[in-house]
XYZ file of C-alpha atoms in Angstrom:
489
model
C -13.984 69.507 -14.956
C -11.292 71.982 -14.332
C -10.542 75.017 -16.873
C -7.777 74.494 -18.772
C -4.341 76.934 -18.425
C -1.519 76.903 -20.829
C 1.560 78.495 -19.816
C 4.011 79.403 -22.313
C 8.121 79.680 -21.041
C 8.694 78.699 -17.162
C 11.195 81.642 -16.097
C 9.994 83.344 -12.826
C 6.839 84.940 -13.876
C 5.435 82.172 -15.552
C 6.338 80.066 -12.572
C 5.107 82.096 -9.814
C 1.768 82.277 -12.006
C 1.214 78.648 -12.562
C 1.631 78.372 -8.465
C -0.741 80.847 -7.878
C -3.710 79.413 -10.647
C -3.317 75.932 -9.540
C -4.131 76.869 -6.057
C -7.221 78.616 -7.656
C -7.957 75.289 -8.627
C -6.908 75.360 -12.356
C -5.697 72.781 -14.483
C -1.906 74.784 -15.145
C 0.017 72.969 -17.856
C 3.494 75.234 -18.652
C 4.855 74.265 -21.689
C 9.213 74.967 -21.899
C 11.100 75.302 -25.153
C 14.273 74.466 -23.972
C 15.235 70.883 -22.384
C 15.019 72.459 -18.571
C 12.944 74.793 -16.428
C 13.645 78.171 -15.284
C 14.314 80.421 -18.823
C 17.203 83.002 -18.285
C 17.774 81.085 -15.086
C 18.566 77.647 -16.301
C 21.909 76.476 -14.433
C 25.484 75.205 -16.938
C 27.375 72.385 -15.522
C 31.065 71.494 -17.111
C 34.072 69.637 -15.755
C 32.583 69.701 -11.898
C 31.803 73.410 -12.166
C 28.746 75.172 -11.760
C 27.258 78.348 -13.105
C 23.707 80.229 -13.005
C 23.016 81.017 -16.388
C 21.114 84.340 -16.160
C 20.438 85.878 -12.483
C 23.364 85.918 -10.087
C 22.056 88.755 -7.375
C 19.491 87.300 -4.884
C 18.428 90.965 -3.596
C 14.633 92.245 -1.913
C 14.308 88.934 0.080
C 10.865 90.078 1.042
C 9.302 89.836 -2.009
C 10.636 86.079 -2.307
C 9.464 85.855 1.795
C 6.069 87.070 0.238
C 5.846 84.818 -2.539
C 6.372 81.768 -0.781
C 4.328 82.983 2.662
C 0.978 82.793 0.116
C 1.171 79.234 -0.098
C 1.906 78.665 3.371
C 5.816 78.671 3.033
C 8.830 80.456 3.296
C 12.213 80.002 1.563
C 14.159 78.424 4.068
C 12.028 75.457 3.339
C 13.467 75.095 -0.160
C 16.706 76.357 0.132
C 19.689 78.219 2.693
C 20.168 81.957 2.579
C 23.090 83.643 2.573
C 23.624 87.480 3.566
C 27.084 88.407 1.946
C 29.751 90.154 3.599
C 31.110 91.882 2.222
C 28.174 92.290 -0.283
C 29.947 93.408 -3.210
C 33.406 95.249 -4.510
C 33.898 98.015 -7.531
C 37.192 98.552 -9.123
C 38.191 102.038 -10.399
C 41.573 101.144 -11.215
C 44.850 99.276 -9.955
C 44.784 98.799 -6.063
C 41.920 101.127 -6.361
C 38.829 100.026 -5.294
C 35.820 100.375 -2.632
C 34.336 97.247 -0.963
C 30.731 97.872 0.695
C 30.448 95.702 3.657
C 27.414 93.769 4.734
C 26.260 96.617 7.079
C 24.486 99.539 6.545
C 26.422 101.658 9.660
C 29.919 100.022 7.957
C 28.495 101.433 4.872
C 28.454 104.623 6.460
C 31.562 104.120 7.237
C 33.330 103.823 3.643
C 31.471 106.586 2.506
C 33.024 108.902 5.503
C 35.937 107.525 5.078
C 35.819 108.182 1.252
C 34.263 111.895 1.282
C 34.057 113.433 4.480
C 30.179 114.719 5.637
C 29.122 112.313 2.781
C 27.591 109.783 5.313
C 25.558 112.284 6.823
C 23.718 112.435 3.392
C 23.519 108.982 2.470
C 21.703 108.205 5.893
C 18.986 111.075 4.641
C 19.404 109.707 0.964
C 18.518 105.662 2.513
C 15.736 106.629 5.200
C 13.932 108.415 1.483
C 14.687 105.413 -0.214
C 13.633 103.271 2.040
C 10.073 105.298 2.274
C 9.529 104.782 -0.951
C 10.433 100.911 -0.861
C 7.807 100.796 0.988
C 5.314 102.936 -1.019
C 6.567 101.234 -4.383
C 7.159 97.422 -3.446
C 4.771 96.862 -1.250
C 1.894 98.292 -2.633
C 2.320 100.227 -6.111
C 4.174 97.350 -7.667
C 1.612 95.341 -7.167
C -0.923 96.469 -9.204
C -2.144 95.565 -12.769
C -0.892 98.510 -14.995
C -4.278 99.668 -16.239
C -4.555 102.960 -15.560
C -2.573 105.593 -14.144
C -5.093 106.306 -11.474
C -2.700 103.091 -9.989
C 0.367 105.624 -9.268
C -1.814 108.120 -6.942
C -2.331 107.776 -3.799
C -1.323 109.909 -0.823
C 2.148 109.032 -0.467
C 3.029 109.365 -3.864
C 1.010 112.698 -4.355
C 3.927 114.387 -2.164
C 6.417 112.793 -3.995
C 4.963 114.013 -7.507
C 8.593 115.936 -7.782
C 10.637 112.855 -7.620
C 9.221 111.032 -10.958
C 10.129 114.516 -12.845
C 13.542 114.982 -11.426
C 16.194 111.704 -12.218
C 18.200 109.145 -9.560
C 21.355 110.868 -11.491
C 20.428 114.663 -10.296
C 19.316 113.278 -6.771
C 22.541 111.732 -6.188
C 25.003 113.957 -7.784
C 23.153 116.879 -5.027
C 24.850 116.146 -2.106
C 27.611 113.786 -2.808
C 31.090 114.835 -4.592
C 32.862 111.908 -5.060
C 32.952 110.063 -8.643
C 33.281 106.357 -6.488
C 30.853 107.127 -4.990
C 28.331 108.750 -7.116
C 29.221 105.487 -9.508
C 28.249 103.212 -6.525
C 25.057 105.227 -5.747
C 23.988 105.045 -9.427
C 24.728 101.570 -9.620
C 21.370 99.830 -8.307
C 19.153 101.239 -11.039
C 21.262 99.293 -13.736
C 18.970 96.533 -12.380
C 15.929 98.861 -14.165
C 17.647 98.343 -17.036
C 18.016 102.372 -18.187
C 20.740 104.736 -17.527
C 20.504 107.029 -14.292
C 19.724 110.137 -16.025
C 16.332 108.588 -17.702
C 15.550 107.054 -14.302
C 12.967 108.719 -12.128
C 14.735 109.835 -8.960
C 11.473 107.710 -7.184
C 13.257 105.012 -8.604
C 16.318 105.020 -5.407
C 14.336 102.457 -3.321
C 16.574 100.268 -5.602
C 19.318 101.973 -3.777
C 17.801 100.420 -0.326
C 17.314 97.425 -1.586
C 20.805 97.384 -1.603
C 22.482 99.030 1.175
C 19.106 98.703 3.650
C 18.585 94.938 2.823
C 21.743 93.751 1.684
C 22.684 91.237 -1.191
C 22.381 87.331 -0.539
C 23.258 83.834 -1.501
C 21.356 81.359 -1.903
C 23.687 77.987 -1.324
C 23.700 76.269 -4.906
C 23.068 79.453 -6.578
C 19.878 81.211 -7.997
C 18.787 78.004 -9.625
C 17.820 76.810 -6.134
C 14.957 79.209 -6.120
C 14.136 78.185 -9.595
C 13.810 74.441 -8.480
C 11.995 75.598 -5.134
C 9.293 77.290 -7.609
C 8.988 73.731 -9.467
C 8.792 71.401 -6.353
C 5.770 74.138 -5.136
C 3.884 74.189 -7.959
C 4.152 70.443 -9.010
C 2.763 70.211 -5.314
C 0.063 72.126 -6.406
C -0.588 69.642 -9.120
C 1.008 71.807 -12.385
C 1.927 70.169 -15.137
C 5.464 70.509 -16.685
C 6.415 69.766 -20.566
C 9.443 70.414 -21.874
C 11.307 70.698 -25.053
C 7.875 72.185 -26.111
C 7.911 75.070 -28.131
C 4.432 76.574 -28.590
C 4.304 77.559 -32.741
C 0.448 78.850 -32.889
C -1.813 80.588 -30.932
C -5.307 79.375 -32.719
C -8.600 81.736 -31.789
C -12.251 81.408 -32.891
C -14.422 82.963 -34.567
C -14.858 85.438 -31.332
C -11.447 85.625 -31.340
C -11.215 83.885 -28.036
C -8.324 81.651 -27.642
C -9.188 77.891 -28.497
C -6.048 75.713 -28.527
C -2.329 76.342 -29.189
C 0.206 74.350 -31.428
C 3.040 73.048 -29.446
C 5.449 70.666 -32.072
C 2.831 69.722 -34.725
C 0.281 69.069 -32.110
C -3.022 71.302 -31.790
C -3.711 71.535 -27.561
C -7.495 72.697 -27.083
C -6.909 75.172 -24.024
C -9.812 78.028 -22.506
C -6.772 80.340 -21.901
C -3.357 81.039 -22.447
C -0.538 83.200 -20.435
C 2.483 83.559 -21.895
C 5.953 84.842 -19.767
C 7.793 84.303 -23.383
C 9.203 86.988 -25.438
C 5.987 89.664 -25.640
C 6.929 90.485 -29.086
C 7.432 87.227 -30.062
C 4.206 85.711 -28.643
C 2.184 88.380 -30.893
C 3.554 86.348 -33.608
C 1.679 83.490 -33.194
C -1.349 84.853 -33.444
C -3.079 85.835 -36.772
C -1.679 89.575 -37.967
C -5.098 91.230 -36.963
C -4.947 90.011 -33.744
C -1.580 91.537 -32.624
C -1.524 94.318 -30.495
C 1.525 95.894 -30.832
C 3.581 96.222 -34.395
C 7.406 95.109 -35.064
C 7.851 99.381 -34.905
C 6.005 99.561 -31.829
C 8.950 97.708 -30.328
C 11.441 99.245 -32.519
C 11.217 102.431 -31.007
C 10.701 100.868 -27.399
C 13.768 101.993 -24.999
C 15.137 97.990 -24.169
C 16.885 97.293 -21.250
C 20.655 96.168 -22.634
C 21.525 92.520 -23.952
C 24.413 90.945 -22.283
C 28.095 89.480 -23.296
C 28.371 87.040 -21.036
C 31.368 83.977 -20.128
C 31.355 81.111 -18.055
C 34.826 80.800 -16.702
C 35.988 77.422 -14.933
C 40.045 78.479 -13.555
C 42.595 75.909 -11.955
C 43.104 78.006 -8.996
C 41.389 80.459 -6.759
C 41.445 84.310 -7.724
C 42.852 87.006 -5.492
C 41.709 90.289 -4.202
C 37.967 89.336 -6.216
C 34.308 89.107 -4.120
C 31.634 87.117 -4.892
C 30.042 90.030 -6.801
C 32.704 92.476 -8.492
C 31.987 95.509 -10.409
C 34.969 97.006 -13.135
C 34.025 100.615 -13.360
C 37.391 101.269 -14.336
C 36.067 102.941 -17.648
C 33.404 106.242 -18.229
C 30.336 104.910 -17.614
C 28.722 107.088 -19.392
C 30.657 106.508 -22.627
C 29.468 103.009 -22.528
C 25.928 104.052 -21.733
C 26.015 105.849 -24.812
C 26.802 102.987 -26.905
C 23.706 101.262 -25.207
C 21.236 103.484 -25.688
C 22.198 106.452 -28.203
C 24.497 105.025 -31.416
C 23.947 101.500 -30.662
C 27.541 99.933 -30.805
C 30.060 97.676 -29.273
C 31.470 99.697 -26.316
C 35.271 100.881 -26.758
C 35.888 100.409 -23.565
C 33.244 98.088 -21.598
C 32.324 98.475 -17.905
C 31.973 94.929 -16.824
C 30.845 92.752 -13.833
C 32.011 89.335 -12.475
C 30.326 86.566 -10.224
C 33.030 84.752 -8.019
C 30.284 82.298 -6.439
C 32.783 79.242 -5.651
C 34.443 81.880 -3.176
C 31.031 81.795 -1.248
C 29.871 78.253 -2.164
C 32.392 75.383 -2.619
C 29.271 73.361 -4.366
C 30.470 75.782 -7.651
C 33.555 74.605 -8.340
C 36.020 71.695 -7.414
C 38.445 71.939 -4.290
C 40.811 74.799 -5.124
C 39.193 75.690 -8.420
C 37.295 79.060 -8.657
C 33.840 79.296 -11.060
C 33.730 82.849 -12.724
C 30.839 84.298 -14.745
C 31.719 87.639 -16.483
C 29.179 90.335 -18.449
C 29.211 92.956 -20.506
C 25.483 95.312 -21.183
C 25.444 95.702 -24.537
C 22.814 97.232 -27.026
C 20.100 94.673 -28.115
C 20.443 93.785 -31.501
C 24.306 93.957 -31.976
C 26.169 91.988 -34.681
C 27.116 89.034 -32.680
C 29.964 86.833 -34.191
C 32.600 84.432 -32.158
C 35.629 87.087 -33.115
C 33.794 89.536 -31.061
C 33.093 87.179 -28.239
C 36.708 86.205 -28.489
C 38.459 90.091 -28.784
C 35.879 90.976 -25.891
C 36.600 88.359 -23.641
C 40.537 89.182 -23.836
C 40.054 92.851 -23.409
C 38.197 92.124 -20.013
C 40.603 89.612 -18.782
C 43.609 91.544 -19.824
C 42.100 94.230 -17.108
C 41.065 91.735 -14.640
C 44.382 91.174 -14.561
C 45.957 94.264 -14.092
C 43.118 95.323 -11.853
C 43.419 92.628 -9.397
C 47.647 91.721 -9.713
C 47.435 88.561 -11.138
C 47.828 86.198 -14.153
C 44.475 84.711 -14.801
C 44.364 83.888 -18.312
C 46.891 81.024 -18.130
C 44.658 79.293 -15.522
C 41.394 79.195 -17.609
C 40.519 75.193 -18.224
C 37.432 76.036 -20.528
C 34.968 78.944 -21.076
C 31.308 79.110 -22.513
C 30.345 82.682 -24.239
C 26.481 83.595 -24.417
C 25.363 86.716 -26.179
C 22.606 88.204 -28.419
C 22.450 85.304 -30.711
C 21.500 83.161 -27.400
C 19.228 84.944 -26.388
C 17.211 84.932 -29.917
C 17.816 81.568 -29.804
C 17.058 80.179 -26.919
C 14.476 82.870 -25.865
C 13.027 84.408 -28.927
C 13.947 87.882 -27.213
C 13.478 90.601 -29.490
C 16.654 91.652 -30.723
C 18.486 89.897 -28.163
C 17.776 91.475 -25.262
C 18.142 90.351 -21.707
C 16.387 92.240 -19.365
C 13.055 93.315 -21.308
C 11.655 97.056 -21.147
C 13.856 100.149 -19.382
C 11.694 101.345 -16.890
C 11.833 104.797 -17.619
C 9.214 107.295 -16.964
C 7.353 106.715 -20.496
C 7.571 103.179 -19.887
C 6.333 102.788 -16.333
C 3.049 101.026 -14.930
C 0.230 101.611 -17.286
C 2.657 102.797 -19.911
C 4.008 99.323 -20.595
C 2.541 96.743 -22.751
C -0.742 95.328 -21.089
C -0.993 92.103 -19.214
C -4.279 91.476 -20.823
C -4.287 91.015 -24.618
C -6.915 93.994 -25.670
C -7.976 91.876 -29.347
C -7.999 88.172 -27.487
C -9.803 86.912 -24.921
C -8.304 85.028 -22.575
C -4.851 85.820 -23.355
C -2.312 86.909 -20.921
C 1.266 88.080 -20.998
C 3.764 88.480 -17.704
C 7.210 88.698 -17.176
C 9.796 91.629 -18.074
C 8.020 93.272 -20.847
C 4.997 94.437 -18.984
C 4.291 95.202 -15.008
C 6.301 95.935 -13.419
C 9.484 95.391 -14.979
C 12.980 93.733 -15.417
C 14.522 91.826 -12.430
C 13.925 88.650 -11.037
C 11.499 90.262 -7.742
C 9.228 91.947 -9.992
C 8.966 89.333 -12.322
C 7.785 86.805 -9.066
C 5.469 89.801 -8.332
C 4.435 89.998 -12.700
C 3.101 86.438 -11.951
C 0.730 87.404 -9.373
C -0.358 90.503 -11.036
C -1.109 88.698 -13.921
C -2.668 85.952 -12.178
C -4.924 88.250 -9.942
C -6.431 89.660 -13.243
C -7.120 86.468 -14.807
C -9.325 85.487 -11.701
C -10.468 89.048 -11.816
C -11.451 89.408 -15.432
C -11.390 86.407 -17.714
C -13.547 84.209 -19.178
C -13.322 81.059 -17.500
């Protein structure tokens, strides 16, 4: 008789997890809270308009090309890529903005054209970055985050310089230019911290970007979400939903025996859970919790999110698919992330345009918008600051881009901090899980492997490696890989 694998959540770690235990011949049951699959990357549909909940970048195709190549696939067998061109645009003001094209020579080019000589250093800057792409992602990410013997090896023992030193002081070296500089710093938002916490190692985020370009996938990042499903229900996993786990019951070895999931006790030999970290403690008896409510407290969280879902009557102008509003100091609103913890005066915000890529997101002359604001987990979160939020950033989209917009808008959805708890049971609301910041990298961040339970697992963004939807795919084969390695089965 198989072993028996309970799952808890079915957002990209869990998923890529449950793939890789079935084909270890487990019997992988993933239990969902919500009504559909995929966590922060469910999909909304209103009115003929379509929008991808959480995720909207598709960037470091390899790792997905690696995912799916261990079970004998690739993506294109699930769903049709994409590479944008132009990849993305940032404002800095009216008729003041910098698009980066699809190329990495055109690249080159905006940046000459921009600050002259500065192309000669961003070659340098990308053939570093890209070194340690492949230093970090294809080997170092992949480990399990149990010791720190895991971050030496010979390529990183030259680079010893470049976790003390920050992305910020690397960038700001060579090049001059505020545009710039604010595109360069721009990638390691995705880590969830602020460039001057993040280790200047960090910048192979910077060639994921400019060396392998942002993509589409046609029907949106939900596509790889349902590509995930189809796998693993090929692999024989078993999918419940609207089945929120309540109880995580041990015995008297404190080894997990069954878990609650709506009333009903589930006998299980071992549970993994890609839900909320903190949360999951809390079904477990007080003893048995690793980590305490100020453990997380003083934890440095990646931001929660403001976000709309925007259906307009017409098509925008002088927008991409991806569009960045750093029309505003970044660093101000960095500040009310991470230091007094406060609605931003002024937000930076980002908007995704996908109908102007994919006509399956909207209706025939219609555009689909989704806009976000970072924001500091555990905000007040009420529907008047949704609603004064929302106006200030259309108010600028609007001057920003020469156009009326607001007139145009048949419905909007807001989702915030609130959402998140709901939906997610994320500690204070966050999206994006841990910063990875130098105190909180590899064997620094919470363990995949419960140290007072046996047989329980945890994967996803608040453990290894981190926030973003590649390393949570690669969280679900870390964790995975230890489970074979070390449990109890």
């Amino acid at each position: 008789m198989k072993k028996q694998i309970s799952i808890i959540g079915s957002g990209f770690s869990s998923l890529a997890a449950a793939a890789y235990m079935a084909k270890a011949g487990y019997d992988v049951t993933v239990f969902e809270k919500n009504d559909t699959l995929g966590g922060r990357a469910r999909q909304y549909k209103n009115e003929g308009f379509t929008f991808d909940i959480g995720p909207t970048w598709y960037w470091m195709p390899d790792v997905f090309e690696k995912f799916f190549a261990d079970f004998g696939r690739k993506p294109s067998d699930y769903y049709q890529l994409e590479k944008l061109t132009p990849a993305y645009q940032v404002y800095f003001g009216e008729d003041d903005s910098i698009i980066i094209p699809g190329s990495f020579e055109e690249i080159c080019e905006v940046f000459e054209a921009e600050e002259p000589g500065s192309s000669k250093h961003l070659r340098k800057f990308i053939k570093e970055a890209g070194d340690n792409y492949k230093i970090a992602v294809q080997d170092i990410v992949y480990r399990p985050g149990v010791s720190p013997l895991e971050l030496v090896t010979p390529q990183t023992a030259v680079r010893v310089g470049q976790f003390f030193s920050t992305i910020r002081k690397q960038v700001r070296k060579h090049i001059k230019s505020s545009k710039l500089i604010q595109v360069l710093e721009f990638p390691v938002l995705f880590l969830g911290a602020k460039p001057s916490n993040t280790p200047a190692f960090y910048n192979f985020m910077n060639y994921a970007d400019f060396g392998l370009g942002t993509w589409h996938p046609k029907g949106g990042m939900y596509m790889v979400i349902e590509a995930m499903v189809n796998l693993a229900k090929q692999l024989g996993v078993n999918f419940i939903t609207n089945a929120a786990v309540e109880q995580i019951v041990t015995d008297a070895n404190n080894k997990v025996s069954e878990i609650v999931v709506n009333g009903e006790h589930i006998k299980t030999s071992l549970v993994l859970s890609g839900a909320d970290y903190a949360h999951t403690e809390t079904l477990l008896a007080p003893n048995l919790r690793q980590y305490s409510e100020n453990y997380w407290n003083k934890r440095v969280f990646a931001p929660s999110s403001l976000l709309f879902y925007v259906g307009f009557d017409k098509k925008l102008k002088n927008v991409e698919h991806h569009t960045l509003f750093f029309d505003t100091d970044f660093d101000v609103h960095a500040k009310s992330i991470y230091d007094t913890i406060e609605w931003p005066e002024k937000p930076l915000f980002y908007a995704s345009f996908p109908s102007i890529t994919d006509d399956s997101f909207a209706p025939d002359g219609k555009e689909a918008a989704t806009f976000l604001i970072p924001l500091a987990p555990g905000l007040e979160d009420t529907e008047t600051l949704r609603e004064k939020y929302f106006n200030i950033i259309i108010e600028r989209l609007e001057k920003l881009t020469g156009q009326n917009v607001k007139e145009n808008i048949i419905f909007k959805k807001s989702y915030c901090v609130n959402d998140f708890i709901e939906d997610y049971n994320s500690f204070k609301g966050n999206a994006y899980g841990l910063a990875n910041i130098l105190t909180q990298t590899a064997f620094l961040r919470p363990k995949i492997k419960s140290k007072k339970v046996k047989n329980l697992y945890f994967t996803g963004q608040l453990t290894v490696p981190g926030p973003g939807v590649p390393p949570s795919l690669i969280s679900g084969k870390i964790a995975s890989d230890l489970i074979l390695k070390t449990s109890l089965l």
